[in-house]
Short mmCIF file of C-alpha atoms and ligand atoms in Angstrom, two decimals:
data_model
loop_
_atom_site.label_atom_id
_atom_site.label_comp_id
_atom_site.label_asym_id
_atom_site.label_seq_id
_atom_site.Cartn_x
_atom_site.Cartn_y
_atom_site.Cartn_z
CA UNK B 1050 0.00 0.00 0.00
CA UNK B 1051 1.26 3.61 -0.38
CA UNK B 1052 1.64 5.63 2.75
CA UNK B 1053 1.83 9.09 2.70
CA UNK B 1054 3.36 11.15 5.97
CA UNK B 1055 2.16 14.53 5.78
CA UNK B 1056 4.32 17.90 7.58
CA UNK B 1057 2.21 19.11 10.27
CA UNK B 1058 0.69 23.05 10.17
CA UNK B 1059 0.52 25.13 13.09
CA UNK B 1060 2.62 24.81 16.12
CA UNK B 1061 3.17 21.02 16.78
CA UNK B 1062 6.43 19.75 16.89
CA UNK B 1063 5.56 15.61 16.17
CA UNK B 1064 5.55 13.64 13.15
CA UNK B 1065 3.09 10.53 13.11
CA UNK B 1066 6.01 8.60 11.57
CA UNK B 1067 9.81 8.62 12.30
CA UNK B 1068 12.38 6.98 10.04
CA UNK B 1069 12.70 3.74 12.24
CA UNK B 1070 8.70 3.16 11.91
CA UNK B 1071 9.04 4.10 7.37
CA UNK B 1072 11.92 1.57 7.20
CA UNK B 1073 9.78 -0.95 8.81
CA UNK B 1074 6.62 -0.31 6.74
CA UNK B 1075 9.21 -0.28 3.38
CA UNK B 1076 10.90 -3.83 4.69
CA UNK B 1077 7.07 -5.45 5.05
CA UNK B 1078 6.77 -3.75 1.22
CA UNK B 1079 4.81 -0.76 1.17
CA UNK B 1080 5.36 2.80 -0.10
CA UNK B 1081 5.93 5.79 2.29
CA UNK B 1082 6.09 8.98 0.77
CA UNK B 1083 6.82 12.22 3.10
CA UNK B 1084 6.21 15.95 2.56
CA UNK B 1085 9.73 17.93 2.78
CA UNK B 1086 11.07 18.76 6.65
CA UNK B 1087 8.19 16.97 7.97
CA UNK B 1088 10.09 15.50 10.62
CA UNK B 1089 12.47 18.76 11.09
CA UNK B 1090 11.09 19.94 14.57
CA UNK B 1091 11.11 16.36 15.69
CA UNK B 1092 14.38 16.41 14.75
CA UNK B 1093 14.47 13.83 11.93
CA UNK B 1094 15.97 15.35 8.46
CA UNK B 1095 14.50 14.34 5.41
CA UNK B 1096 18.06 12.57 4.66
CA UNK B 1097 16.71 10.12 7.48
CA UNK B 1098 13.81 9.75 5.97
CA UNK B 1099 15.31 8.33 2.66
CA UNK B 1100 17.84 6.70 4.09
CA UNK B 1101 14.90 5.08 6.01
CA UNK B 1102 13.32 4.09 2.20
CA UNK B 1103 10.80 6.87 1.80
CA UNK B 1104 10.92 9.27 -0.98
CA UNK B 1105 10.13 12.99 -0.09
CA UNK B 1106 7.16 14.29 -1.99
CA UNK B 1107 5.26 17.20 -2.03
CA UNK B 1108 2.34 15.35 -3.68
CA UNK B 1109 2.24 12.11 -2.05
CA UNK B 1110 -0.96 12.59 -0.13
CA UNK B 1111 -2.42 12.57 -3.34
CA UNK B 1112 -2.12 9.55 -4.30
CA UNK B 1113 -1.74 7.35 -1.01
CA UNK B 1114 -3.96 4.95 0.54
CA UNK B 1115 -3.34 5.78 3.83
CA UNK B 1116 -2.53 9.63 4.92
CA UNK B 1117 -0.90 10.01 8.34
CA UNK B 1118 -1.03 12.50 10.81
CA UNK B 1119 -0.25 13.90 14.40
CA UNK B 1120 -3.65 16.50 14.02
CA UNK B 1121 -6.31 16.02 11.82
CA UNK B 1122 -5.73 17.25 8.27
CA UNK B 1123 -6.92 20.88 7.44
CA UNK B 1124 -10.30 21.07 5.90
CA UNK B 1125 -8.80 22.86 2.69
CA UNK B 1126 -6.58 19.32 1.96
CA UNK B 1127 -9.10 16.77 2.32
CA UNK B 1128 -10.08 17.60 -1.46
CA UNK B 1129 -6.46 16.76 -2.60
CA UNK B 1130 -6.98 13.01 -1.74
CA UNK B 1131 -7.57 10.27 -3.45
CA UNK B 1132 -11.79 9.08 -3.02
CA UNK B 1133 -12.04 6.02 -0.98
CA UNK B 1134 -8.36 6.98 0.47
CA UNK B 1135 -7.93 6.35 4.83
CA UNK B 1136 -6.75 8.99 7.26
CA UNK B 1137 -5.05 8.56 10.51
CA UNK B 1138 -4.89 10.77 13.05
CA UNK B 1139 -5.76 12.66 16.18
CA UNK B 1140 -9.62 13.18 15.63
CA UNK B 1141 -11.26 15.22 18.35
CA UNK B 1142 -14.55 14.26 16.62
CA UNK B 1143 -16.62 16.53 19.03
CA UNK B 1144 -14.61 20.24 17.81
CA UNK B 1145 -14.22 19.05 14.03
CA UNK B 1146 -17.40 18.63 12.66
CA UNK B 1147 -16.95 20.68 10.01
CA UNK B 1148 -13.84 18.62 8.89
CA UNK B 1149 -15.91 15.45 9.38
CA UNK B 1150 -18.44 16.62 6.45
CA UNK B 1151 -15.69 17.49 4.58
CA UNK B 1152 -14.36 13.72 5.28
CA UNK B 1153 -17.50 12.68 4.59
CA UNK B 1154 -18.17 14.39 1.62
CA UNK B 1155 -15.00 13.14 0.45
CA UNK B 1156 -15.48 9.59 0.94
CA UNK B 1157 -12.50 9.20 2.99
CA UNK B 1158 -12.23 6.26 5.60
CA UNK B 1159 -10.66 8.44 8.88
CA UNK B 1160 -9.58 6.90 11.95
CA UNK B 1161 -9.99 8.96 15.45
CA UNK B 1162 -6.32 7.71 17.26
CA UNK B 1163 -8.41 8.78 20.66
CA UNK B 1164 -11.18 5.84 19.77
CA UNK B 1165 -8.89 3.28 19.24
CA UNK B 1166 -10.72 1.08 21.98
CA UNK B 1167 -9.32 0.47 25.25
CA UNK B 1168 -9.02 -3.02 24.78
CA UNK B 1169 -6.27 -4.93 25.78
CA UNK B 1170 -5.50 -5.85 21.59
CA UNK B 1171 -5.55 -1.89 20.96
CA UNK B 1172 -2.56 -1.35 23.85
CA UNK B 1173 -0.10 -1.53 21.04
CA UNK B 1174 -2.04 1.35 18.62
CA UNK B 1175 -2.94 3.47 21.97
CA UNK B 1176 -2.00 6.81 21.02
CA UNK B 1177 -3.85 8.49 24.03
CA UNK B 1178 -1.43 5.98 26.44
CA UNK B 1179 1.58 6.18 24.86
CA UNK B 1180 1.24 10.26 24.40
CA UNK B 1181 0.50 10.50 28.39
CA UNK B 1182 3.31 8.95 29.16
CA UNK B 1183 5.29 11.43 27.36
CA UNK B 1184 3.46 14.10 29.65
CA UNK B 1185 3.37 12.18 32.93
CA UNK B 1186 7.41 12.51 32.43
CA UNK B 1187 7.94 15.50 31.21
CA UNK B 1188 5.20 17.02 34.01
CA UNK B 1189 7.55 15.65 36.80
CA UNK B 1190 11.28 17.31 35.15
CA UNK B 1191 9.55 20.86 34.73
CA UNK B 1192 8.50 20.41 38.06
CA UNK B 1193 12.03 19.55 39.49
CA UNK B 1194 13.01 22.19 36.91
CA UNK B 1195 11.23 25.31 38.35
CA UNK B 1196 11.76 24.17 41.82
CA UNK B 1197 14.52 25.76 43.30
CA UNK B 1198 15.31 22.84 45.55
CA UNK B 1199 17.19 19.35 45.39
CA UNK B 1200 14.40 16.69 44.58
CA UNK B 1201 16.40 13.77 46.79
CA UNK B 1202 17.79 13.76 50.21
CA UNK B 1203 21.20 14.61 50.08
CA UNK B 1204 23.33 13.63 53.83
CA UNK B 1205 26.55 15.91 53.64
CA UNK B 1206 28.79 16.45 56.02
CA UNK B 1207 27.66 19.77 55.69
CA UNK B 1208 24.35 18.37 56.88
CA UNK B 1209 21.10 16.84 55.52
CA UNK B 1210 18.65 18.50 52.94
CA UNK B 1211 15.22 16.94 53.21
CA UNK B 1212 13.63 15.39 50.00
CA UNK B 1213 10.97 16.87 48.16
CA UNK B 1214 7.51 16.73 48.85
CA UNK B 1215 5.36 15.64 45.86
CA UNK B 1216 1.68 15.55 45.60
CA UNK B 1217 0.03 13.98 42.16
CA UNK B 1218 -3.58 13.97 41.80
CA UNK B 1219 -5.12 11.54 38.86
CA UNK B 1220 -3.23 8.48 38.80
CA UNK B 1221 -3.94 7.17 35.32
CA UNK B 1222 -1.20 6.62 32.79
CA UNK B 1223 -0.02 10.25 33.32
CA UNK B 1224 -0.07 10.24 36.76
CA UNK B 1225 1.68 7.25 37.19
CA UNK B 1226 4.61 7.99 35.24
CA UNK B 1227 4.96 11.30 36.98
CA UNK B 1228 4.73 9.05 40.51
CA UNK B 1229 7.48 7.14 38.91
CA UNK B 1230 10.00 9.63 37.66
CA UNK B 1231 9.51 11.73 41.02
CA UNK B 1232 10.69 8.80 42.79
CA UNK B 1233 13.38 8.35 40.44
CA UNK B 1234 14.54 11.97 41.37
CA UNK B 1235 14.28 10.93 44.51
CA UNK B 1236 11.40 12.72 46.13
CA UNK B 1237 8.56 11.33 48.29
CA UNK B 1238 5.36 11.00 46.95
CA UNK B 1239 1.91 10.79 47.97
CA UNK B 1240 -0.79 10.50 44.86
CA UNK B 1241 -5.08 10.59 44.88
CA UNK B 1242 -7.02 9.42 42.71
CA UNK B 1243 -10.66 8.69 42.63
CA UNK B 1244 -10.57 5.21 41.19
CA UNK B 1245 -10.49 2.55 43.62
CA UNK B 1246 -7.66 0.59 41.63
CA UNK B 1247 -5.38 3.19 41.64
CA UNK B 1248 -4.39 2.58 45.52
CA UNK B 1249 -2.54 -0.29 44.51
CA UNK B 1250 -0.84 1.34 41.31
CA UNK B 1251 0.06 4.07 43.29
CA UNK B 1252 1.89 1.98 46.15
CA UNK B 1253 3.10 -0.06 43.64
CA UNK B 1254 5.17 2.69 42.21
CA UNK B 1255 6.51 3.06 45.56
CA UNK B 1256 4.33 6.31 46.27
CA UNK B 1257 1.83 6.29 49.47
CA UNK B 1258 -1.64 6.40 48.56
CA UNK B 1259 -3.50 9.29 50.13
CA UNK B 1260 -7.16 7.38 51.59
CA UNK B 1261 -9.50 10.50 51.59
CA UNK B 1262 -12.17 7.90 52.74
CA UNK B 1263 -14.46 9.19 50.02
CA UNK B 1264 -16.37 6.75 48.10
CA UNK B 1265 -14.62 5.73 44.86
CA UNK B 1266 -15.52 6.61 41.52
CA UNK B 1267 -15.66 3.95 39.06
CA UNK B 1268 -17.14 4.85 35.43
CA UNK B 1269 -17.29 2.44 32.31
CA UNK B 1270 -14.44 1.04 30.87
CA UNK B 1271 -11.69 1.46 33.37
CA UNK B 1272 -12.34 5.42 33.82
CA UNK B 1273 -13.30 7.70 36.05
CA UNK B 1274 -16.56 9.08 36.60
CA UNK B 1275 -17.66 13.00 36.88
CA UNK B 1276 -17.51 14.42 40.21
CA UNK B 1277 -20.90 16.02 42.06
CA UNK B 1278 -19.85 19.38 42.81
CA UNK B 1279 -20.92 18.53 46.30
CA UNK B 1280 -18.23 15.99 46.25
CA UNK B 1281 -15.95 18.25 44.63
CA UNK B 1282 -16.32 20.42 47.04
CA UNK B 1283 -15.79 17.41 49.83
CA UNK B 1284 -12.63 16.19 48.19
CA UNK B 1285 -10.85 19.97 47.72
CA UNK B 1286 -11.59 20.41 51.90
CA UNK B 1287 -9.93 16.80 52.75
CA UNK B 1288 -6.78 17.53 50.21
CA UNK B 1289 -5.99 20.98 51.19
CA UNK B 1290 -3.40 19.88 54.15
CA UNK B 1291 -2.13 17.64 51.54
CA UNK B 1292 -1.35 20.49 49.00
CA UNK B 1293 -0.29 22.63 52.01
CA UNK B 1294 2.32 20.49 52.99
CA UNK B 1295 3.99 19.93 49.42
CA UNK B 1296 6.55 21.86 47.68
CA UNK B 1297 5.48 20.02 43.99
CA UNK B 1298 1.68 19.96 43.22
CA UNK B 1299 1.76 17.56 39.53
CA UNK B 1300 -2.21 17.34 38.27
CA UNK B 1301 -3.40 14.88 35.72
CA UNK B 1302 -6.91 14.01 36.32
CA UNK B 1303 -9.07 13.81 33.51
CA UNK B 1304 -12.82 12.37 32.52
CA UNK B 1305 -13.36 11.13 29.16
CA UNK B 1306 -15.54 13.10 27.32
CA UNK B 1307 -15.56 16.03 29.71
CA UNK B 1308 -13.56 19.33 31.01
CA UNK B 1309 -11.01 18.51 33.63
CA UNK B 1310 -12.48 18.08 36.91
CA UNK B 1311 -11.26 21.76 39.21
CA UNK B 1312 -9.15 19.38 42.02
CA UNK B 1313 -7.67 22.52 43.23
CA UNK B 1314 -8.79 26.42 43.93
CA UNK B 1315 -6.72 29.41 44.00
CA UNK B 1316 -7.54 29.23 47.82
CA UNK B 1317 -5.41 26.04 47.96
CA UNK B 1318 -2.57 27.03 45.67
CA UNK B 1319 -2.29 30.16 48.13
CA UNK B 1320 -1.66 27.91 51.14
CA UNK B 1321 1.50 26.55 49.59
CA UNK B 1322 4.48 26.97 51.04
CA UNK B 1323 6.86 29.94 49.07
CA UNK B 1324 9.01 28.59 46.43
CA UNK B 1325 5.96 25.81 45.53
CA UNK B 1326 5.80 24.45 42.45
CA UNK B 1327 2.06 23.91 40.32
CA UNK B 1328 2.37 21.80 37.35
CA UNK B 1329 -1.34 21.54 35.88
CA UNK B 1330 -1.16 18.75 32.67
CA UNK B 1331 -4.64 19.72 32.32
CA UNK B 1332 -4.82 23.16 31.69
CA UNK B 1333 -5.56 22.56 28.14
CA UNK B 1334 -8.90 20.76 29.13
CA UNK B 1335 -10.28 23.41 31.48
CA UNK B 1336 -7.37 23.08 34.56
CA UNK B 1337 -7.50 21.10 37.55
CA UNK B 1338 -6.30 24.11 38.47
CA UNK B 1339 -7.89 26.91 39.02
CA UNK B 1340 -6.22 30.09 37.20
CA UNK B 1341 -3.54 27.76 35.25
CA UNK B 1342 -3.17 28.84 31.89
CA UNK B 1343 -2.02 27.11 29.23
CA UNK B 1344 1.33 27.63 27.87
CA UNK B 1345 2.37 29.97 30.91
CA UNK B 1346 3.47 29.99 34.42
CA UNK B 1347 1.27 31.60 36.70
CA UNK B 1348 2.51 33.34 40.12
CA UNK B 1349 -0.66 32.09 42.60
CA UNK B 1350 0.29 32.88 46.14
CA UNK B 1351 3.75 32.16 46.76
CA UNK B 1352 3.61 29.22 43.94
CA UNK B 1353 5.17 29.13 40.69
CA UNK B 1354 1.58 27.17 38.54
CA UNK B 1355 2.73 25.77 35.15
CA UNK B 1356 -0.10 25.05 32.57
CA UNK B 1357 0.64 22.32 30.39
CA UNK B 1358 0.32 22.73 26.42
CA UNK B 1359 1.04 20.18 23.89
CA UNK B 1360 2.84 18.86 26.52
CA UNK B 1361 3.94 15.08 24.82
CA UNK B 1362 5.28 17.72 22.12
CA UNK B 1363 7.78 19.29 24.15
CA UNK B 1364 9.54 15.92 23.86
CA UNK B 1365 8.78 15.36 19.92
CA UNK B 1366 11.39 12.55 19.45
CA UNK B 1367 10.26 10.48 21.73
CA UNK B 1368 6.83 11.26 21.63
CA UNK B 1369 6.41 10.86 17.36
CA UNK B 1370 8.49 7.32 18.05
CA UNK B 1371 5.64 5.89 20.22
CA UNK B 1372 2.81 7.79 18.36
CA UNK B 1373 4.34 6.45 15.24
CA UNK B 1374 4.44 2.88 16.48
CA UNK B 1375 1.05 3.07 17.60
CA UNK B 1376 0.20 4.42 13.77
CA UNK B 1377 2.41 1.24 12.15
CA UNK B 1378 0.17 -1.16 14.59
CA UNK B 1379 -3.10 0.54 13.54
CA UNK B 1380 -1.44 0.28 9.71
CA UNK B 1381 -0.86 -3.57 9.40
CA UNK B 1382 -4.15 -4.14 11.14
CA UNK B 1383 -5.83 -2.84 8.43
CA UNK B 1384 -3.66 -4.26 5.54
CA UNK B 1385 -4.75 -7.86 4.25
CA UNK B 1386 -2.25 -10.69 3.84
CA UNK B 1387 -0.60 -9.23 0.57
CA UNK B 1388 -0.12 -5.80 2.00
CA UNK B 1389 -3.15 -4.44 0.47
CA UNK B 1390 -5.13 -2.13 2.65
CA UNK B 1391 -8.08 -3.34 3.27
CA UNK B 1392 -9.51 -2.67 6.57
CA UNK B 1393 -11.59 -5.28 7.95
CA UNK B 1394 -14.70 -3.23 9.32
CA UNK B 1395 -16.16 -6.71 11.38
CA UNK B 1396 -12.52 -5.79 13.93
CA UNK B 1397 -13.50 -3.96 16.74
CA UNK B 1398 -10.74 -2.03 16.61
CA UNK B 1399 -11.19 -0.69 12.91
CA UNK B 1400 -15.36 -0.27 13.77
CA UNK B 1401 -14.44 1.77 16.66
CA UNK B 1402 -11.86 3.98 15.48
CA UNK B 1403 -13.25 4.89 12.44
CA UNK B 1404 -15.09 8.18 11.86
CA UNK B 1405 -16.18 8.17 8.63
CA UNK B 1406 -16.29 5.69 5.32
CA UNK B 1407 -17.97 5.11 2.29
CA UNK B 1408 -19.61 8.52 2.42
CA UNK B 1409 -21.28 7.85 6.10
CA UNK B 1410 -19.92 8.75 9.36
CA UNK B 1411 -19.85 5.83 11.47
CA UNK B 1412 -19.41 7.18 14.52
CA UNK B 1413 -22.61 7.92 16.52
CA UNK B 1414 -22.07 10.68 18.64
CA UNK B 1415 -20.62 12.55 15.69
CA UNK B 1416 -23.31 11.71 13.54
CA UNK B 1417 -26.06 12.80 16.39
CA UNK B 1418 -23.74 15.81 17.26
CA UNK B 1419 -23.72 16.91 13.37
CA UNK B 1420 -27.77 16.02 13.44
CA UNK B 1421 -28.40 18.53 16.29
CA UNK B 1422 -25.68 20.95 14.70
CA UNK B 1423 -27.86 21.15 11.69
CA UNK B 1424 -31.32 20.97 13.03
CA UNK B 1425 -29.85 24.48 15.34
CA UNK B 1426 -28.70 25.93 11.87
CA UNK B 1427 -31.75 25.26 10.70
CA UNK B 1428 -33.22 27.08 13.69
CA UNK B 1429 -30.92 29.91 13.13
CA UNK B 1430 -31.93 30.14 9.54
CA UNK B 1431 -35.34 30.94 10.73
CA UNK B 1432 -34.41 33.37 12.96
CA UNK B 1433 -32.12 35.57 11.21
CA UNK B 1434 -31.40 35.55 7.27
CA UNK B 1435 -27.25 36.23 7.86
CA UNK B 1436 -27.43 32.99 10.15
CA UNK B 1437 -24.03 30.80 9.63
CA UNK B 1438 -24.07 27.02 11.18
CA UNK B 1439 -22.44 26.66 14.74
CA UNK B 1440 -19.51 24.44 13.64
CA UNK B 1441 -16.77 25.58 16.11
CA UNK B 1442 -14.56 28.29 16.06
CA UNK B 1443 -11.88 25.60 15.11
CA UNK B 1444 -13.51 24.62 11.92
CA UNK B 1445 -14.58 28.29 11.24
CA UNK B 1446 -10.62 29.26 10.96
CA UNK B 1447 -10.34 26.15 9.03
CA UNK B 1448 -13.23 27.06 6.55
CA UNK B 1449 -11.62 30.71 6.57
CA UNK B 1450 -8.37 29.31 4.85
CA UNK B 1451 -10.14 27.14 2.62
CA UNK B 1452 -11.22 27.43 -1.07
CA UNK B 1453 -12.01 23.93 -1.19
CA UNK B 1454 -16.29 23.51 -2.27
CA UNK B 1455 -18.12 23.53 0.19
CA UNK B 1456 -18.85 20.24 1.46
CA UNK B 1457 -22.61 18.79 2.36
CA UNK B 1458 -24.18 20.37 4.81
CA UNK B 1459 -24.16 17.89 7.93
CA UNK B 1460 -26.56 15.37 8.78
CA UNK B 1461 -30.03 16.34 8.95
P1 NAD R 2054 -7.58 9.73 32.01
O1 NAD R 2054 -6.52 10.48 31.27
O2 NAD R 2054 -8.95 9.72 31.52
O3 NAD R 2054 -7.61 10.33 33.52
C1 NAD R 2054 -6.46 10.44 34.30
C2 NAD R 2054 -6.75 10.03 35.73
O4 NAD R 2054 -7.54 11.02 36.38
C3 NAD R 2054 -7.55 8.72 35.86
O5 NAD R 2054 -6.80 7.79 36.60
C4 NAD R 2054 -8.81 9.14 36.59
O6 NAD R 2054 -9.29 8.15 37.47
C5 NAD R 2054 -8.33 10.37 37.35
N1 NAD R 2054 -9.39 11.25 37.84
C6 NAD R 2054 -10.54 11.62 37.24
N2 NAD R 2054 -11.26 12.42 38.03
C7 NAD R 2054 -10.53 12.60 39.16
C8 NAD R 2054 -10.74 13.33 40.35
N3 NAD R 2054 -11.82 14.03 40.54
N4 NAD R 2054 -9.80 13.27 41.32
C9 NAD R 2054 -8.67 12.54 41.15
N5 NAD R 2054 -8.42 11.82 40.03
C10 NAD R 2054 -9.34 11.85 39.05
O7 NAD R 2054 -7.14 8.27 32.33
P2 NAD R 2054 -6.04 7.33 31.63
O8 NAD R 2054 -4.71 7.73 32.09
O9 NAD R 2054 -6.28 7.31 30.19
O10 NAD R 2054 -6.38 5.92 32.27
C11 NAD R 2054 -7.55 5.64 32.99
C12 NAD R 2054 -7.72 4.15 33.19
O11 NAD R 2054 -7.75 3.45 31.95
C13 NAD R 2054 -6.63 3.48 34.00
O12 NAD R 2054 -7.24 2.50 34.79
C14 NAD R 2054 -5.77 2.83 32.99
O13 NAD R 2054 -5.05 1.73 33.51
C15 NAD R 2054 -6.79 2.40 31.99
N6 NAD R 2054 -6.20 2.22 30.67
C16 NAD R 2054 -6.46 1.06 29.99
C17 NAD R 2054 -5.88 0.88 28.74
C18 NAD R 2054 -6.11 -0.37 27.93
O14 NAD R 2054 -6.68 -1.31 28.42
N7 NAD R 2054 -5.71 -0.38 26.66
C19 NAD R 2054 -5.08 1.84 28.19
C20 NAD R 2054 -4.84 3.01 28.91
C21 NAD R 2054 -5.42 3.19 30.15
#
């Protein structure tokens, strides 16, 4: 099959393939094409990429069978592929609906990387995993980064300086590798999270649970559930001596589907001790934090609060050579025994991931979201004559730069 890698717009600094995951497609026989300096701010040069078997060109995605990327494609290149041809990508269905028509409209077969299902066959293709890893780590160095103290004991014969304090709250993949590289830095840890397996994982990463003796919160899947705001309110009263005793606050608690649950008020940041270090991974999602901003550090009280932005992109190498593995995975299980790509739509794994195919968007909440998102337009219509359809400021910008046609309007 013909792969095509495409160089990502905007800001982000990952590739969805590296030159060890192209030479391993090329060796099992396909074609990888890649767009020039694709790879540049991951820092992979397009002689890697050749070396690696792929030939650099500009027109690739035109004729591949498979398009990968890190973000979803701009709306204004989905016309330039081939009809029938698969994407793969990040696919935050719920703020691209406008792309999705486009998709649609298209008749492109896209994959969502964040509904790969959380199955134990899908571990290997789990972009949303292998990504939080990437941030768990990277939370717990820019916390010992901004902290102007030594992370580990230290017994000198000048005397003994105390470890670090660390406090992580959300103990999912993130969490847990942030637990596990604090450690390594040698500071103690204590870690919440509302799940009642998590106790174990926590203590198991040699970090002490913290029992807030509230009842657990077990959702579907393996996930937490939404908080009542009356528990909210419960669980931000029993952690505040807990945040008030540590000199590194690391927060990672998310809910599918939702804004990040507010763990922690200004209040609470204030009652840190001076020289405190906030690092919120979820600042992009709404902030466990409250008054973390993403992309900035924020002076709350006498702490220094870090909002976490693209954070698994701050580390591109590493990051794009997971992501990319994931993408390979995801590749082969859609390829047939000759190589062919031919995604088998009975797999769970192909059902659930994909977005749209065939000129139908398969996934459900989409297709109700873009349902409701035309029955409003339709509402606006009525009401004013200038009305445009809600589709997100996202996919407005997107439409802005684009002189594609317009796709079909969205479900009705
Ligand atoms: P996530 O990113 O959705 O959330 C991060 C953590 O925040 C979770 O542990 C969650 O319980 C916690 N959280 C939510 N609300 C909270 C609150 N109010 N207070 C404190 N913590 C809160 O989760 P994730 O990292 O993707 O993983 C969640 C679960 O899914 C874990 O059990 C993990 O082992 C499991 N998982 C399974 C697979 C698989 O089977 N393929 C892959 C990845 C993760």
């Amino acid at each position: 099959m013909k792969i095509a890698v495409v160089r990502e717009a905007r800001t982000e600094t990952r590739v969805a393939l590296v030159p060890e995951a192209v030479a391993k497609l090329v060796k099992a026989g396909h074609e990888v094409t890649v767009e020039s300096r694709a790879g540049e701010r991951a820092d992979f040069s397009d002689a890697d990429y050749t070396e690696a078997g792929a030939t650099i060109d500009p027109s690739g995605i035109g004729h591949a069978d498979v398009v990968v990327s890190v973000n979803p494609l701009e709306s204004s290149r989905v016309g330039l592929l081939r009809r029938g041809a698969a994407t793969i990508s990040f696919l935050p269905t719920g703020q691209s609906l406008y792309l999705v028509a486009a998709l649609r409209h298209a008749r492109i077969t896209s994959f969502s990387l964040e509904l790969v299902p959380r199955i134990s066959r899908a571990q290997s293709m789990d972009a949303l995993s292998s990504q939080a890893l990437v941030a768990g780590y990277r939370s717990a160095i820019v916390a010992a980064g901004l902290m102007r103290r030594f992370f580990p004991q230290n017994m000198t014969a000048a005397g003994t300086v105390q470890p670090a304090q660390v406090v992580v709250l959300g103990a999912g993949v993130a969490g847990l590798q942030a637990i596990a590289t604090s450690k390594r830095l040698g500071a103690v840890v204590k870690a919440y999270d509302v799940r009642e397996a998590a106790a174990e994982e926590i203590a198991s990463m040699g970090a002490k649970p913290i029992d807030l003796e509230l009842e657990s919160l077990e959702g579907s899947g393996g996930y937490a559930r939404e908080m009542t705001e009356e528990r909210a309110e419960q669980q931000r009263e029993l952690l505040t001596p807990y945040i008030a005793e540590a000199d590194v606050l690391i927060t990672t608690a998310a809910v599918p589907g939702r804004q990040a649950p507010r763990l922690v008020t200004k209040a609470m940041v204030e009652e840190m001790k001076p020289g405190s270090v906030v690092v919120d991974l979820a600042a992009e999602t709404g902030g466990n934090v409250e008054g973390s901003k993403p992309g900035e550090v924020v002076q709350i009280g006498n702490a220094n609060v870090w909002g976490g932005e693209n954070v698994a992109g701050q580390m591109p190498g590493p990051a794009s050579s997971l992501l990319a593995q994931n993408i390979v995975n995801l590749i082969t299980l859609g390829a047939d025994e000759d190589g062919a790509w031919a995604p088998d739509f009975e797999d769970e794994i192909i059902a659930g991931a994909c977005v749209t195919h065939d000129g139908e968007v398969r996934h459900e909440p989409t297709r109700e979201a873009m349902a409701e998102g035309s029955a409003d337009a339709e509402q606006q219509e009525q009401g004013s004559d200038d009305a445009e359809p809600d589709q997100g400021s996202d996919d407005a910008e997107q439409k802005e730069g684009s002189d594609e046609t317009e796709p079909e309007g969205t479900d009705s």
